[in-house]
mmCIF file of C-alpha atoms and ligand atoms in Angstrom:
data_model
loop_
_atom_site.group_PDB
_atom_site.id
_atom_site.type_symbol
_atom_site.label_atom_id
_atom_site.label_comp_id
_atom_site.label_asym_id
_atom_site.label_seq_id
_atom_site.Cartn_x
_atom_site.Cartn_y
_atom_site.Cartn_z
ATOM 1 C CA MET A 10 0.000 0.000 0.000
ATOM 2 C CA ALA A 11 1.281 3.461 -0.848
ATOM 3 C CA ALA A 12 2.025 5.605 2.152
ATOM 4 C CA THR A 13 -0.979 7.781 2.849
ATOM 5 C CA ARG A 14 -1.667 10.195 5.614
ATOM 6 C CA ARG A 15 -2.998 8.478 8.712
ATOM 7 C CA PRO A 16 -5.479 10.904 10.212
ATOM 8 C CA GLY A 17 -5.841 11.160 13.966
ATOM 9 C CA ARG A 18 -3.491 9.711 16.508
ATOM 10 C CA ASN A 19 -1.987 6.295 16.469
ATOM 11 C CA HIS A 20 -3.402 4.421 19.447
ATOM 12 C CA LEU A 21 -0.252 3.066 21.054
ATOM 13 C CA PHE A 22 -1.211 0.003 23.081
ATOM 14 C CA ILE A 23 1.917 -2.046 22.967
ATOM 15 C CA PRO A 24 3.082 -2.406 26.535
ATOM 16 C CA GLY A 25 5.930 0.061 26.017
ATOM 17 C CA PRO A 26 6.937 2.498 24.822
ATOM 18 C CA THR A 27 3.785 4.106 26.132
ATOM 19 C CA THR A 28 2.075 7.359 25.223
ATOM 20 C CA ILE A 29 4.021 10.400 26.447
ATOM 21 C CA PRO A 30 1.941 13.114 28.162
ATOM 22 C CA ASP A 31 1.984 16.321 26.097
ATOM 23 C CA ARG A 32 3.477 18.322 28.946
ATOM 24 C CA VAL A 33 6.347 15.846 29.164
ATOM 25 C CA ILE A 34 6.964 16.155 25.418
ATOM 26 C CA ARG A 35 7.090 19.930 25.821
ATOM 27 C CA ALA A 36 9.459 19.684 28.776
ATOM 28 C CA MET A 37 11.914 17.682 26.661
ATOM 29 C CA SER A 38 12.064 20.239 23.876
ATOM 30 C CA VAL A 39 15.206 21.982 25.093
ATOM 31 C CA GLN A 40 18.428 23.377 23.702
ATOM 32 C CA SER A 41 21.609 21.512 24.639
ATOM 33 C CA GLU A 42 23.229 22.671 27.843
ATOM 34 C CA ASP A 43 26.540 22.609 29.615
ATOM 35 C CA HIS A 44 26.341 19.589 31.882
ATOM 36 C CA ARG A 45 29.352 20.821 33.901
ATOM 37 C CA SER A 46 27.872 24.245 34.604
ATOM 38 C CA PRO A 47 27.354 25.453 38.180
ATOM 39 C CA SER A 48 23.582 25.405 37.666
ATOM 40 C CA PHE A 49 23.307 21.879 36.252
ATOM 41 C CA PRO A 50 22.890 20.227 39.689
ATOM 42 C CA GLU A 51 19.625 22.177 40.126
ATOM 43 C CA LEU A 52 18.181 19.852 37.510
ATOM 44 C CA ALA A 53 19.973 16.646 38.420
ATOM 45 C CA LYS A 54 20.036 16.566 42.210
ATOM 46 C CA PRO A 55 16.284 16.546 42.900
ATOM 47 C CA LEU A 56 15.776 13.697 40.402
ATOM 48 C CA PHE A 57 17.750 11.318 42.610
ATOM 49 C CA GLN A 58 15.421 12.143 45.501
ATOM 50 C CA ASP A 59 12.109 12.476 43.687
ATOM 51 C CA ALA A 60 12.371 9.184 41.801
ATOM 52 C CA LYS A 61 12.401 7.311 45.140
ATOM 53 C CA MET A 62 8.664 7.873 45.555
ATOM 54 C CA VAL A 63 8.023 5.671 42.521
ATOM 55 C CA TYR A 64 10.057 2.827 43.991
ATOM 56 C CA GLY A 65 8.488 2.998 47.436
ATOM 57 C CA THR A 66 11.819 3.685 49.063
ATOM 58 C CA THR A 67 13.492 6.159 51.345
ATOM 59 C CA GLU A 68 16.613 4.068 51.919
ATOM 60 C CA GLY A 69 17.478 3.154 48.345
ATOM 61 C CA THR A 70 19.879 4.975 46.051
ATOM 62 C CA ILE A 71 18.809 5.970 42.547
ATOM 63 C CA LEU A 72 21.127 5.664 39.561
ATOM 64 C CA LEU A 73 20.288 7.059 36.129
ATOM 65 C CA TYR A 74 21.968 5.808 32.976
ATOM 66 C CA PRO A 75 21.455 6.689 29.338
ATOM 67 C CA SER A 76 20.379 3.135 28.511
ATOM 68 C CA SER A 77 17.343 1.005 27.860
ATOM 69 C CA GLY A 78 16.176 -1.310 30.631
ATOM 70 C CA THR A 79 18.414 -4.133 29.440
ATOM 71 C CA GLY A 80 21.543 -2.101 30.228
ATOM 72 C CA ILE A 81 20.260 -1.616 33.755
ATOM 73 C CA TRP A 82 19.834 -5.389 34.170
ATOM 74 C CA GLU A 83 23.472 -5.695 33.182
ATOM 75 C CA SER A 84 24.584 -3.009 35.616
ATOM 76 C CA ALA A 85 22.745 -4.747 38.479
ATOM 77 C CA LEU A 86 24.478 -8.053 37.768
ATOM 78 C CA THR A 87 27.962 -6.795 36.948
ATOM 79 C CA ASN A 88 28.338 -4.503 39.950
ATOM 80 C CA THR A 89 27.418 -7.094 42.536
ATOM 81 C CA LEU A 90 28.379 -10.535 41.227
ATOM 82 C CA CYS A 91 31.508 -12.419 40.227
ATOM 83 C CA ARG A 92 32.104 -14.882 37.410
ATOM 84 C CA GLY A 93 30.809 -18.311 38.420
ATOM 85 C CA ASP A 94 28.539 -17.000 41.166
ATOM 86 C CA LYS A 95 25.349 -18.999 41.643
ATOM 87 C CA VAL A 96 22.043 -17.194 41.184
ATOM 88 C CA ILE A 97 18.443 -18.403 41.103
ATOM 89 C CA ALA A 98 16.212 -17.117 38.303
ATOM 90 C CA ALA A 99 12.567 -17.947 37.710
ATOM 91 C CA ARG A 100 11.734 -18.219 33.982
ATOM 92 C CA PHE A 101 8.183 -17.994 32.670
ATOM 93 C CA GLY A 102 8.166 -15.716 29.644
ATOM 94 C CA GLN A 103 10.323 -13.974 27.066
ATOM 95 C CA PHE A 104 11.695 -11.291 29.408
ATOM 96 C CA SER A 105 12.587 -13.665 32.223
ATOM 97 C CA HIS A 106 14.152 -15.868 29.524
ATOM 98 C CA LEU A 107 16.285 -12.978 28.239
ATOM 99 C CA TRP A 108 17.462 -12.081 31.727
ATOM 100 C CA VAL A 109 18.537 -15.692 32.338
ATOM 101 C CA ASP A 110 20.325 -15.631 28.990
ATOM 102 C CA MET A 111 22.200 -12.454 29.956
ATOM 103 C CA ALA A 112 23.229 -13.881 33.328
ATOM 104 C CA GLN A 113 24.553 -17.027 31.636
ATOM 105 C CA ARG A 114 26.422 -15.068 28.976
ATOM 106 C CA LEU A 115 28.022 -12.936 31.700
ATOM 107 C CA GLY A 116 29.399 -16.142 33.221
ATOM 108 C CA LEU A 117 27.041 -16.663 36.142
ATOM 109 C CA ASP A 118 25.956 -20.137 37.216
ATOM 110 C CA VAL A 119 22.190 -19.786 36.876
ATOM 111 C CA ILE A 120 19.845 -22.178 38.658
ATOM 112 C CA VAL A 121 16.855 -21.789 36.357
ATOM 113 C CA GLN A 122 13.436 -22.452 37.831
ATOM 114 C CA ASP A 123 11.137 -22.960 34.862
ATOM 115 C CA GLU A 124 7.475 -22.213 35.441
ATOM 116 C CA GLU A 125 4.627 -22.638 33.013
ATOM 117 C CA TRP A 126 4.166 -19.545 30.805
ATOM 118 C CA GLY A 127 1.089 -17.815 32.215
ATOM 119 C CA THR A 128 2.262 -18.347 35.788
ATOM 120 C CA GLY A 129 5.055 -16.647 37.696
ATOM 121 C CA ALA A 130 7.762 -17.047 40.314
ATOM 122 C CA ASP A 131 7.132 -19.771 42.913
ATOM 123 C CA PRO A 132 8.207 -18.472 46.346
ATOM 124 C CA GLU A 133 8.085 -21.969 47.863
ATOM 125 C CA LYS A 134 10.442 -23.404 45.274
ATOM 126 C CA ILE A 135 12.816 -20.483 45.779
ATOM 127 C CA GLY A 136 12.690 -20.923 49.568
ATOM 128 C CA GLU A 137 13.399 -24.646 49.191
ATOM 129 C CA ALA A 138 16.466 -24.044 47.018
ATOM 130 C CA LEU A 139 17.762 -21.470 49.482
ATOM 131 C CA ARG A 140 17.210 -23.743 52.497
ATOM 132 C CA ALA A 141 19.178 -26.494 50.762
ATOM 133 C CA ASP A 142 22.045 -24.059 50.125
ATOM 134 C CA LYS A 143 23.628 -24.393 53.577
ATOM 135 C CA ASP A 144 26.966 -22.748 52.711
ATOM 136 C CA HIS A 145 25.269 -19.776 51.006
ATOM 137 C CA ALA A 146 26.773 -20.327 47.575
ATOM 138 C CA ILE A 147 23.711 -18.677 46.005
ATOM 139 C CA LYS A 148 24.383 -14.964 45.751
ATOM 140 C CA ALA A 149 21.165 -13.618 44.267
ATOM 141 C CA VAL A 150 17.551 -14.325 43.353
ATOM 142 C CA MET A 151 16.341 -12.759 40.075
ATOM 143 C CA ILE A 152 12.631 -12.125 39.563
ATOM 144 C CA VAL A 153 10.756 -10.395 36.745
ATOM 145 C CA HIS A 154 7.990 -8.631 38.677
ATOM 146 C CA ASN A 155 5.713 -8.162 35.689
ATOM 147 C CA GLU A 156 6.327 -10.572 32.795
ATOM 148 C CA THR A 157 5.332 -8.358 29.895
ATOM 149 C CA ALA A 158 5.203 -11.232 27.402
ATOM 150 C CA THR A 159 2.400 -13.091 29.163
ATOM 151 C CA GLY A 160 0.744 -10.419 31.316
ATOM 152 C CA VAL A 161 1.724 -12.056 34.614
ATOM 153 C CA THR A 162 2.610 -10.312 37.877
ATOM 154 C CA SER A 163 4.607 -12.243 40.462
ATOM 155 C CA ASP A 164 4.353 -11.698 44.195
ATOM 156 C CA VAL A 165 7.681 -10.132 45.113
ATOM 157 C CA GLY A 166 6.644 -9.717 48.769
ATOM 158 C CA ALA A 167 6.066 -13.479 48.980
ATOM 159 C CA VAL A 168 9.492 -14.148 47.460
ATOM 160 C CA ARG A 169 11.051 -11.902 50.099
ATOM 161 C CA LYS A 170 9.169 -13.770 52.851
ATOM 162 C CA ALA A 171 10.450 -17.095 51.517
ATOM 163 C CA MET A 172 14.016 -15.766 51.447
ATOM 164 C CA ASP A 173 13.726 -14.489 55.021
ATOM 165 C CA ALA A 174 12.123 -17.730 56.213
ATOM 166 C CA ALA A 175 15.080 -19.611 54.738
ATOM 167 C CA GLY A 176 17.427 -17.250 56.622
ATOM 168 C CA HIS A 177 19.430 -16.792 53.427
ATOM 169 C CA PRO A 178 21.473 -13.654 52.682
ATOM 170 C CA ALA A 179 21.154 -13.742 48.849
ATOM 171 C CA LEU A 180 20.456 -10.430 47.147
ATOM 172 C CA LEU A 181 17.014 -9.896 45.605
ATOM 173 C CA PHE A 182 17.039 -8.497 42.058
ATOM 174 C CA VAL A 183 13.733 -7.413 40.535
ATOM 175 C CA ASP A 184 13.038 -6.454 36.937
ATOM 176 C CA GLY A 185 10.284 -3.884 37.357
ATOM 177 C CA ILE A 186 10.546 -2.442 33.855
ATOM 178 C CA SER A 187 6.826 -2.880 33.137
ATOM 179 C CA SER A 188 5.634 -2.507 36.732
ATOM 180 C CA ILE A 189 7.507 0.323 38.438
ATOM 181 C CA GLY A 190 5.465 3.516 38.159
ATOM 182 C CA SER A 191 2.241 1.594 37.449
ATOM 183 C CA LEU A 192 1.908 -1.243 39.967
ATOM 184 C CA PRO A 193 2.527 -0.995 43.717
ATOM 185 C CA PHE A 194 6.262 -1.396 44.243
ATOM 186 C CA LYS A 195 7.680 -1.571 47.756
ATOM 187 C CA MET A 196 11.431 -1.495 47.511
ATOM 188 C CA ASP A 197 11.977 -1.011 51.263
ATOM 189 C CA GLU A 198 9.216 -3.292 52.535
ATOM 190 C CA TRP A 199 10.206 -6.126 50.193
ATOM 191 C CA LYS A 200 13.903 -5.427 50.822
ATOM 192 C CA VAL A 201 14.667 -5.436 47.121
ATOM 193 C CA ASP A 202 18.382 -4.982 46.497
ATOM 194 C CA CYS A 203 18.350 -3.962 42.838
ATOM 195 C CA ALA A 204 15.143 -2.714 41.200
ATOM 196 C CA VAL A 205 15.422 -2.189 37.461
ATOM 197 C CA ALA A 206 13.241 0.196 35.447
ATOM 198 C CA GLY A 207 13.258 1.842 32.039
ATOM 199 C CA SER A 208 11.872 5.212 31.027
ATOM 200 C CA GLN A 209 9.512 4.097 28.259
ATOM 201 C CA LYS A 210 6.873 2.213 30.259
ATOM 202 C CA GLY A 211 5.407 3.408 33.566
ATOM 203 C CA PHE A 212 7.553 6.545 33.513
ATOM 204 C CA MET A 213 5.802 7.670 30.286
ATOM 205 C CA LEU A 214 9.017 8.865 28.632
ATOM 206 C CA PRO A 215 10.790 7.881 25.441
ATOM 207 C CA ALA A 216 13.170 4.943 25.746
ATOM 208 C CA GLY A 217 16.750 5.784 26.629
ATOM 209 C CA LEU A 218 16.883 6.463 30.340
ATOM 210 C CA GLY A 219 17.506 3.479 32.595
ATOM 211 C CA LEU A 220 16.583 3.813 36.247
ATOM 212 C CA LEU A 221 18.065 1.629 38.932
ATOM 213 C CA CYS A 222 17.382 1.695 42.638
ATOM 214 C CA VAL A 223 19.862 -0.119 44.866
ATOM 215 C CA SER A 224 19.727 -0.980 48.551
ATOM 216 C CA GLN A 225 22.430 -0.167 51.083
ATOM 217 C CA LYS A 226 23.201 -3.878 51.170
ATOM 218 C CA ALA A 227 23.759 -4.030 47.408
ATOM 219 C CA LEU A 228 25.972 -0.928 47.573
ATOM 220 C CA LYS A 229 28.129 -2.597 50.231
ATOM 221 C CA VAL A 230 28.393 -5.765 48.174
ATOM 222 C CA ALA A 231 29.414 -3.707 45.139
ATOM 223 C CA GLU A 232 32.150 -1.966 47.141
ATOM 224 C CA GLY A 233 33.552 -4.860 49.073
ATOM 225 C CA GLY A 234 33.315 -8.619 49.159
ATOM 226 C CA GLN A 235 36.126 -11.111 49.616
ATOM 227 C CA GLY A 236 38.194 -10.059 46.657
ATOM 228 C CA GLY A 237 37.136 -6.424 46.841
ATOM 229 C CA ALA A 238 35.333 -4.791 43.973
ATOM 230 C CA ASN A 239 37.953 -6.062 41.527
ATOM 231 C CA ASP A 240 36.630 -9.583 41.230
ATOM 232 C CA ARG A 241 33.226 -8.345 40.096
ATOM 233 C CA LEU A 242 32.136 -9.147 36.571
ATOM 234 C CA GLY A 243 33.829 -6.689 34.235
ATOM 235 C CA HIS A 244 32.329 -3.236 34.239
ATOM 236 C CA VAL A 245 33.576 0.230 33.466
ATOM 237 C CA TYR A 246 30.842 2.369 31.961
ATOM 238 C CA PHE A 247 28.236 0.804 34.229
ATOM 239 C CA ALA A 248 30.328 1.009 37.430
ATOM 240 C CA TRP A 249 28.109 2.463 40.141
ATOM 241 C CA SER A 250 31.091 3.975 41.956
ATOM 242 C CA ASP A 251 31.868 6.385 39.102
ATOM 243 C CA GLN A 252 28.237 7.446 38.888
ATOM 244 C CA LEU A 253 27.772 7.866 42.612
ATOM 245 C CA ASN A 254 30.899 9.957 42.991
ATOM 246 C CA ALA A 255 29.730 12.402 40.325
ATOM 247 C CA ASN A 256 26.058 12.246 41.371
ATOM 248 C CA LYS A 257 26.917 13.494 44.877
ATOM 249 C CA GLY A 258 27.573 16.919 43.421
ATOM 250 C CA GLY A 259 24.625 16.723 41.031
ATOM 251 C CA TYR A 260 26.734 15.761 37.991
ATOM 252 C CA PHE A 261 27.273 12.686 35.840
ATOM 253 C CA PRO A 262 30.639 11.158 34.940
ATOM 254 C CA TYR A 263 29.662 11.063 31.243
ATOM 255 C CA THR A 264 27.436 13.247 29.073
ATOM 256 C CA PRO A 265 23.852 12.748 30.256
ATOM 257 C CA ALA A 266 20.838 12.585 27.927
ATOM 258 C CA LEU A 267 19.658 16.030 28.933
ATOM 259 C CA PRO A 268 16.167 16.102 27.363
ATOM 260 C CA LEU A 269 15.344 12.850 29.130
ATOM 261 C CA LEU A 270 16.307 14.383 32.452
ATOM 262 C CA TYR A 271 13.940 17.289 31.815
ATOM 263 C CA GLY A 272 11.353 14.733 30.760
ATOM 264 C CA LEU A 273 11.907 12.734 33.933
ATOM 265 C CA ARG A 274 11.471 15.854 36.043
ATOM 266 C CA GLU A 275 8.141 16.576 34.374
ATOM 267 C CA ALA A 276 7.009 12.942 34.474
ATOM 268 C CA LEU A 277 7.768 12.758 38.205
ATOM 269 C CA ALA A 278 5.809 15.992 38.698
ATOM 270 C CA THR A 279 2.766 14.479 36.926
ATOM 271 C CA MET A 280 3.072 11.357 39.067
ATOM 272 C CA LYS A 281 3.303 13.389 42.244
ATOM 273 C CA GLU A 282 0.226 15.398 41.256
ATOM 274 C CA GLU A 283 -1.838 12.280 40.595
ATOM 275 C CA GLY A 284 -0.399 10.466 43.616
ATOM 276 C CA MET A 285 1.100 6.987 43.514
ATOM 277 C CA GLU A 286 -1.913 5.381 45.218
ATOM 278 C CA ASN A 287 -4.202 6.909 42.592
ATOM 279 C CA ILE A 288 -1.903 5.710 39.823
ATOM 280 C CA TYR A 289 -1.962 2.165 41.213
ATOM 281 C CA HIS A 290 -5.737 2.267 41.553
ATOM 282 C CA ARG A 291 -6.181 3.603 38.018
ATOM 283 C CA HIS A 292 -4.078 0.758 36.616
ATOM 284 C CA ALA A 293 -6.061 -1.796 38.617
ATOM 285 C CA VAL A 294 -9.349 -0.432 37.238
ATOM 286 C CA LEU A 295 -8.092 -0.273 33.634
ATOM 287 C CA GLY A 296 -6.632 -3.772 33.940
ATOM 288 C CA GLU A 297 -9.906 -5.204 35.203
ATOM 289 C CA ALA A 298 -11.892 -3.367 32.499
ATOM 290 C CA THR A 299 -9.663 -4.993 29.888
ATOM 291 C CA ARG A 300 -10.238 -8.434 31.409
ATOM 292 C CA GLN A 301 -13.998 -7.819 31.434
ATOM 293 C CA ALA A 302 -13.811 -7.148 27.698
ATOM 294 C CA VAL A 303 -11.755 -10.296 27.118
ATOM 295 C CA ALA A 304 -14.309 -12.386 29.030
ATOM 296 C CA ALA A 305 -17.181 -10.822 27.058
ATOM 297 C CA TRP A 306 -15.421 -11.837 23.831
ATOM 298 C CA GLY A 307 -15.400 -15.421 25.140
ATOM 299 C CA LEU A 308 -11.593 -15.376 25.252
ATOM 300 C CA LYS A 309 -9.049 -16.020 27.973
ATOM 301 C CA PRO A 310 -5.963 -14.189 29.149
ATOM 302 C CA CYS A 311 -2.636 -15.972 28.970
ATOM 303 C CA ALA A 312 -2.393 -15.656 32.783
ATOM 304 C CA LYS A 313 -3.527 -19.055 34.085
ATOM 305 C CA GLU A 314 -5.253 -17.884 37.261
ATOM 306 C CA PRO A 315 -6.631 -14.540 38.445
ATOM 307 C CA LYS A 316 -3.784 -14.236 40.980
ATOM 308 C CA TRP A 317 -1.322 -13.872 38.090
ATOM 309 C CA ASN A 318 -3.248 -11.137 36.262
ATOM 310 C CA SER A 319 -1.179 -8.100 35.414
ATOM 311 C CA ASN A 320 -2.700 -4.642 35.673
ATOM 312 C CA THR A 321 -0.307 -3.210 33.086
ATOM 313 C CA VAL A 322 -0.664 -5.657 30.197
ATOM 314 C CA THR A 323 -3.112 -8.345 29.134
ATOM 315 C CA ALA A 324 -2.032 -11.084 26.742
ATOM 316 C CA ILE A 325 -5.142 -12.431 25.010
ATOM 317 C CA VAL A 326 -5.144 -15.996 23.704
ATOM 318 C CA VAL A 327 -6.817 -16.367 20.292
ATOM 319 C CA PRO A 328 -8.608 -19.602 19.317
ATOM 320 C CA GLU A 329 -6.743 -22.428 17.563
ATOM 321 C CA GLY A 330 -6.510 -21.759 13.842
ATOM 322 C CA VAL A 331 -6.455 -17.975 14.242
ATOM 323 C CA ASP A 332 -3.145 -16.161 13.699
ATOM 324 C CA ALA A 333 -2.845 -13.377 16.271
ATOM 325 C CA ALA A 334 -0.103 -11.744 14.180
ATOM 326 C CA LYS A 335 -2.657 -11.100 11.406
ATOM 327 C CA ILE A 336 -4.988 -9.367 13.849
ATOM 328 C CA ILE A 337 -2.159 -7.102 14.981
ATOM 329 C CA ILE A 338 -1.201 -6.152 11.411
ATOM 330 C CA HIS A 339 -4.819 -5.539 10.464
ATOM 331 C CA ALA A 340 -5.439 -3.392 13.564
ATOM 332 C CA TYR A 341 -2.451 -1.272 12.609
ATOM 333 C CA ASP A 342 -3.177 -0.975 8.882
ATOM 334 C CA ARG A 343 -6.894 -0.431 9.121
ATOM 335 C CA TYR A 344 -7.444 1.316 12.460
ATOM 336 C CA ASN A 345 -4.053 2.839 13.282
ATOM 337 C CA LEU A 346 -3.985 0.826 16.502
ATOM 338 C CA SER A 347 -0.746 -0.689 17.755
ATOM 339 C CA LEU A 348 -1.218 -3.880 19.755
ATOM 340 C CA GLY A 349 1.581 -5.951 21.281
ATOM 341 C CA ALA A 350 2.700 -9.120 19.517
ATOM 342 C CA GLY A 351 3.053 -12.567 21.036
ATOM 343 C CA LEU A 352 6.734 -13.241 21.667
ATOM 344 C CA SER A 353 8.656 -16.474 21.228
ATOM 345 C CA LYS A 354 6.629 -19.460 22.555
ATOM 346 C CA VAL A 355 3.340 -17.561 22.272
ATOM 347 C CA ALA A 356 4.031 -15.920 18.879
ATOM 348 C CA GLY A 357 0.837 -15.979 16.800
ATOM 349 C CA LYS A 358 -1.113 -17.355 19.752
ATOM 350 C CA VAL A 359 -1.663 -14.142 21.689
ATOM 351 C CA PHE A 360 -1.908 -10.449 21.126
ATOM 352 C CA ARG A 361 -1.343 -8.002 23.932
ATOM 353 C CA ILE A 362 -3.051 -4.845 25.051
ATOM 354 C CA GLY A 363 -0.746 -2.669 27.115
ATOM 355 C CA HIS A 364 -2.699 -0.620 29.629
ATOM 356 C CA LEU A 365 0.000 1.302 31.448
ATOM 357 C CA GLY A 366 1.188 4.841 31.606
ATOM 358 C CA ASP A 367 -0.778 7.920 30.633
ATOM 359 C CA LEU A 368 -4.233 6.609 29.752
ATOM 360 C CA ASN A 369 -7.834 6.898 30.847
ATOM 361 C CA GLU A 370 -11.192 5.213 30.248
ATOM 362 C CA LEU A 371 -11.753 6.477 26.733
ATOM 363 C CA SER A 372 -8.249 5.818 25.496
ATOM 364 C CA LEU A 373 -8.565 2.226 26.738
ATOM 365 C CA LEU A 374 -12.004 1.871 25.157
ATOM 366 C CA GLY A 375 -10.502 2.981 21.841
ATOM 367 C CA ALA A 376 -8.051 0.093 22.024
ATOM 368 C CA ILE A 377 -10.747 -2.381 23.055
ATOM 369 C CA ALA A 378 -13.022 -1.231 20.204
ATOM 370 C CA GLY A 379 -10.158 -1.460 17.716
ATOM 371 C CA ALA A 380 -9.096 -4.920 18.886
ATOM 372 C CA GLU A 381 -12.692 -6.083 18.658
ATOM 373 C CA MET A 382 -13.132 -4.712 15.140
ATOM 374 C CA ALA A 383 -9.855 -6.236 14.000
ATOM 375 C CA MET A 384 -10.743 -9.655 15.422
ATOM 376 C CA ILE A 385 -14.129 -9.623 13.685
ATOM 377 C CA ASP A 386 -12.547 -8.449 10.411
ATOM 378 C CA CYS A 387 -10.119 -11.366 10.684
ATOM 379 C CA GLY A 388 -12.982 -13.855 10.853
ATOM 380 C CA MET A 389 -13.429 -14.388 14.570
ATOM 381 C CA LYS A 390 -16.989 -14.890 15.739
ATOM 382 C CA LEU A 391 -17.620 -12.147 18.260
ATOM 383 C CA THR A 392 -20.654 -10.031 19.012
ATOM 384 C CA PRO A 393 -19.772 -6.524 17.809
ATOM 385 C CA GLY A 394 -19.642 -4.177 20.782
ATOM 386 C CA SER A 395 -19.532 -6.941 23.388
ATOM 387 C CA GLY A 396 -16.088 -6.084 24.744
ATOM 388 C CA VAL A 397 -16.754 -2.356 24.679
ATOM 389 C CA ALA A 398 -20.061 -2.881 26.499
ATOM 390 C CA ALA A 399 -18.484 -4.971 29.246
ATOM 391 C CA ALA A 400 -15.521 -2.666 29.744
ATOM 392 C CA SER A 401 -17.578 0.525 29.646
ATOM 393 C CA SER A 402 -20.088 -0.847 32.182
ATOM 394 C CA TYR A 403 -17.232 -1.730 34.490
ATOM 395 C CA LEU A 404 -15.603 1.670 34.010
ATOM 396 C CA ARG A 405 -18.846 3.524 34.730
ATOM 397 C CA GLU A 406 -19.139 1.669 38.041
ATOM 398 C CA ASN A 407 -15.484 2.048 38.996
ATOM 399 C CA PRO A 408 -13.871 5.497 38.949
ATOM 400 C CA LEU A 409 -10.186 5.623 38.099
ATOM 401 C CA HIS A 410 -9.362 7.318 41.371
ATOM 402 C CA LYS A 411 -10.627 6.523 44.838
ATOM 403 C CA ALA A 412 -12.885 9.281 46.167
HETATM 404 C C1 PLP B 11 10.459 -3.897 28.110
HETATM 405 C C2 PLP B 11 11.024 -4.879 29.065
HETATM 406 C C3 PLP B 11 12.375 -5.220 29.081
HETATM 407 C C4 PLP B 11 13.335 -4.695 28.066
HETATM 408 O O1 PLP B 11 13.629 -3.372 28.287
HETATM 409 P P1 PLP B 11 14.403 -2.490 27.193
HETATM 410 O O2 PLP B 11 14.168 -1.111 27.716
HETATM 411 O O3 PLP B 11 13.757 -2.764 25.889
HETATM 412 O O4 PLP B 11 15.823 -2.890 27.244
HETATM 413 C C5 PLP B 11 12.823 -6.091 30.056
HETATM 414 N N1 PLP B 11 11.980 -6.608 30.969
HETATM 415 C C6 PLP B 11 10.667 -6.325 30.984
HETATM 416 C C7 PLP B 11 9.789 -6.946 32.009
HETATM 417 C C8 PLP B 11 10.148 -5.457 30.023
HETATM 418 O O5 PLP B 11 8.825 -5.181 30.024
#
């Protein structure tokens, strides 16, 4: 098809990048600046404090890197672990798979706990492995909080309880790239040691700014350990020590991505105005509205039980014989709606609706209407309007914010 103008906005419902609020776009439209100037810390310093609210921490330390989320995974592993160290990782979707793959390629000895796709981390299994590890050879537990490929949220608090019950000192690493800023995240309460986030999902920014929050314990491990910091996995650019030294004065050791810092400042201001509890509630309501639509279509989410349901993304399983990839292409071509694809094991079997970031009832209903139209166009037997009716009824009953 020849390129033609696409009127109206693209409805961006992949689970990241997410729609950027207009005021955040405006805040990022800035001339380049001297990042060594005396006034630069006025921008940088408050970011390290203000971002803590999103992580549910007062004790953690924030690090900001020009990087996508994957770089921040790498920084968490390379600053705290040594070649050959044992780690436990639960694997139940494409993102947990990729994190395991990274850990293995970095030279870690990964004890992989495979779970069925559509389920999540099993705290009991993790506790059992830790209890059996009498000499504390296991150095870390790696959990993807919200598996974006399947729309599954794991219970990080329960994993922490299992670790404590086992009396094991392993570090707790959490990939919160598609949860932090949208789902309740309790860095301090759950005693998370490294919490990984990226700018393009809950933070409503373009990709390119990686956010890491580290505990005091993780900082100590990074500094010391038996062989000192030198036996850590190789790292130079991602070394926390270089960042932290410069950050103290409100500077960065390397050239920061300035527009993203202005964007982060504005995004944090929008989050503060709405309030984190309101943000969490809004995501819970929009998530449930999406699931009501899915049920009305006679379809099922990829999440195997309600306890696994994610409030930031729903992966919808299409019937046998239907190619979900065709629905996604049709939705884009015909209705200018971007849905998330099924990845790896679930390619062609699911499509995903991302419902995180800056959205409200009517933006979500646009995506539900578009998905419904695309499914019908592609030959699926659905009652037109059924998903929209179910979701809109639910949304009318359930305000996005608590009174
Ligand atoms: C998006 C995502 C990633 C990958 O992040 P990038 O910013 O693309 O590097 C990793 N984990 C989860 C859970 C994600 O949703």
